[in-house]
Tab-separated table of C-alpha atoms and ligand atoms in Angstrom:
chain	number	residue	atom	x	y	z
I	46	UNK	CA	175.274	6.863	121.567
I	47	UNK	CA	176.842	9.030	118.794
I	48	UNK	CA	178.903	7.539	115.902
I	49	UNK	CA	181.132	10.282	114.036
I	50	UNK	CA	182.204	8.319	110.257
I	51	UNK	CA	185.719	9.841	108.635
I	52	UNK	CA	186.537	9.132	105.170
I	53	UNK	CA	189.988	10.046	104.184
I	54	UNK	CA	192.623	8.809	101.249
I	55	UNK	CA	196.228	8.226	101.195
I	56	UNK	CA	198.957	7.397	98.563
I	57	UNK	CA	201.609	4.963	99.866
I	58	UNK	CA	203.406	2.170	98.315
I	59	UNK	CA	203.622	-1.516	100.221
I	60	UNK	CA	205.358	-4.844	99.094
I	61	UNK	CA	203.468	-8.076	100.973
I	62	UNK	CA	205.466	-11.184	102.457
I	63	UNK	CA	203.265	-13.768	101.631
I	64	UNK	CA	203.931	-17.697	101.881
I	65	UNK	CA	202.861	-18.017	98.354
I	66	UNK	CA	203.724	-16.855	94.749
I	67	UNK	CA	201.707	-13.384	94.465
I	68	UNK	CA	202.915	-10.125	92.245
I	69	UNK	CA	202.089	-8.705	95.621
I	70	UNK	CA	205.339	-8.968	96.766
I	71	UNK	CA	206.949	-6.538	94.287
I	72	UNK	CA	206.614	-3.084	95.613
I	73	UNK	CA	203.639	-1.126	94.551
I	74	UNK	CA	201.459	2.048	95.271
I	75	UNK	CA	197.659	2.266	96.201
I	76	UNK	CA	195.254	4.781	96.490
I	77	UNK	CA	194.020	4.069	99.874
I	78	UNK	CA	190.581	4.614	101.093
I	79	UNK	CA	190.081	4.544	104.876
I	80	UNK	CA	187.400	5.360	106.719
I	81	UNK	CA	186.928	5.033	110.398
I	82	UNK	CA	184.009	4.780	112.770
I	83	UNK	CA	184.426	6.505	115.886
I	84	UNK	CA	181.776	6.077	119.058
I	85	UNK	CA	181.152	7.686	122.120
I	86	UNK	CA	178.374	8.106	124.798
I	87	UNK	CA	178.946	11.349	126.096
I	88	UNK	CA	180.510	13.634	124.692
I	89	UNK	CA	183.259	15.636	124.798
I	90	UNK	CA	183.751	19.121	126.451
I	91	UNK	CA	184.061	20.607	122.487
I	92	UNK	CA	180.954	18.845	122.048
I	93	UNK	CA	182.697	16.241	119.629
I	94	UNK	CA	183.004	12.329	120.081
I	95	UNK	CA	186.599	13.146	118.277
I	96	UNK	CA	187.510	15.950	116.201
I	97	UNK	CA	187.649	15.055	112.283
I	98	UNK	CA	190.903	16.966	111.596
I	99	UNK	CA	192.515	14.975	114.396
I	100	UNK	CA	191.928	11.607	112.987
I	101	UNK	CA	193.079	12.604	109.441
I	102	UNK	CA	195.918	14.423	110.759
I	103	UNK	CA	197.289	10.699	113.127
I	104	UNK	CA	196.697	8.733	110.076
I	105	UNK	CA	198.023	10.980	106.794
I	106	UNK	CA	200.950	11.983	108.864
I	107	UNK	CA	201.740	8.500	109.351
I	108	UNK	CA	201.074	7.326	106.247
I	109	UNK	CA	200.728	9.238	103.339
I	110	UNK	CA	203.256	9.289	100.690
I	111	UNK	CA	205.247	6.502	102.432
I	112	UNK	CA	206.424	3.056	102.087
I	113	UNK	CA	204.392	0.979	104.635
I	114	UNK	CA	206.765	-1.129	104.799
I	115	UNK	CA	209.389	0.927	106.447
I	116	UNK	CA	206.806	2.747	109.115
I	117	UNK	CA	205.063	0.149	109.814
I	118	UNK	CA	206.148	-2.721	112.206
I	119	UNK	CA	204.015	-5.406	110.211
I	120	UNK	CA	203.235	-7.199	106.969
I	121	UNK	CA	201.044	-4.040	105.804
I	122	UNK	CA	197.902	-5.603	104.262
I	123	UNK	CA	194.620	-4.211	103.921
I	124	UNK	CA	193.478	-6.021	107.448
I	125	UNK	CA	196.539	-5.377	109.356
I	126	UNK	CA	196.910	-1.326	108.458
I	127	UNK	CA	193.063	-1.474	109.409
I	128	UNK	CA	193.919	-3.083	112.867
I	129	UNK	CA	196.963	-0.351	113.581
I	130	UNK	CA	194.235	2.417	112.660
I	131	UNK	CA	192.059	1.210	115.048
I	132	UNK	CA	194.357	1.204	117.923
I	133	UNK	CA	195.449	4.393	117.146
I	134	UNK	CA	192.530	6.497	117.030
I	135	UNK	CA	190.193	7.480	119.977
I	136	UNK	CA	186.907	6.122	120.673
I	137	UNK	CA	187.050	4.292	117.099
I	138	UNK	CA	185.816	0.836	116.931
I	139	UNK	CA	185.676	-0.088	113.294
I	140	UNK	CA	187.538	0.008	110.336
I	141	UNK	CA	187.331	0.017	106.607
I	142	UNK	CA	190.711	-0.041	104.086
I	143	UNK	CA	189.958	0.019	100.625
I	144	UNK	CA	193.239	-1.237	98.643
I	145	UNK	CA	191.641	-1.084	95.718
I	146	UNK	CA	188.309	-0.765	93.412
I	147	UNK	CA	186.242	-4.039	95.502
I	148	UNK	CA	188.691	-5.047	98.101
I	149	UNK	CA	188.150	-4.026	101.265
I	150	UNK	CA	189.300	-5.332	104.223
I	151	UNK	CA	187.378	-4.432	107.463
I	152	UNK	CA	188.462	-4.782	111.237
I	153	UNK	CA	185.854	-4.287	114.239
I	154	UNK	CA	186.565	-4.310	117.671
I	155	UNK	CA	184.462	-7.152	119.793
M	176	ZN	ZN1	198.924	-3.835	97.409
């Protein structure tokens, strides 16, 4: 089995609907830290599991400099934006968003 790990960090700005009082719901920018863990037993004919460029390239596209809010089709928290990365990236099957200095919200496939 080989695991390929990518690290990469994007600016965007997100306001939060929560069902409680939070300053979270004012619009506000992060420093995002996401890495992704990507598996595979065989692989590829390039010799990859997935290339590095082409994860960084699905996500920052998406993502940087943006307001989550308007490209994404979800309360963006740190455990939802983890979940759309998942699902959007080959062979990946866990997840790590880092909103800020100690939180970290982590999604794993079963
Ligand atoms: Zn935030």
């Amino acid at each position: 089995m080989y695991t390929v790990i990518k690290r990469l960090e994007i600016s965007a700005s997100h306001r939060l609907c929560l069902s409680y009082e939070s300053k979270c719901t004012n619009l506000h920018g992060h420093n995002w830290i996401i890495t992704i863990y990507c598996r595979a037993k065989e692989l590829n004919e390039d010799g990859m599991v997935t290339d590095f460029s082409h994860i960084k390239r699905s996500i920052t596209e998406a993502l940087d400099h943006k307001n989550l809010n308007d490209v994404l089709p979800f309360n963006p928290t740190a455990e939802n934006i983890a979940r759309w990365v998942c699902d959007r990236v080959p062979h990946c099957f866990k997840v790590e968003v880092q909103e800020s200095e100690g939180n970290i919200a982590i999604f794993e496939k079963e």
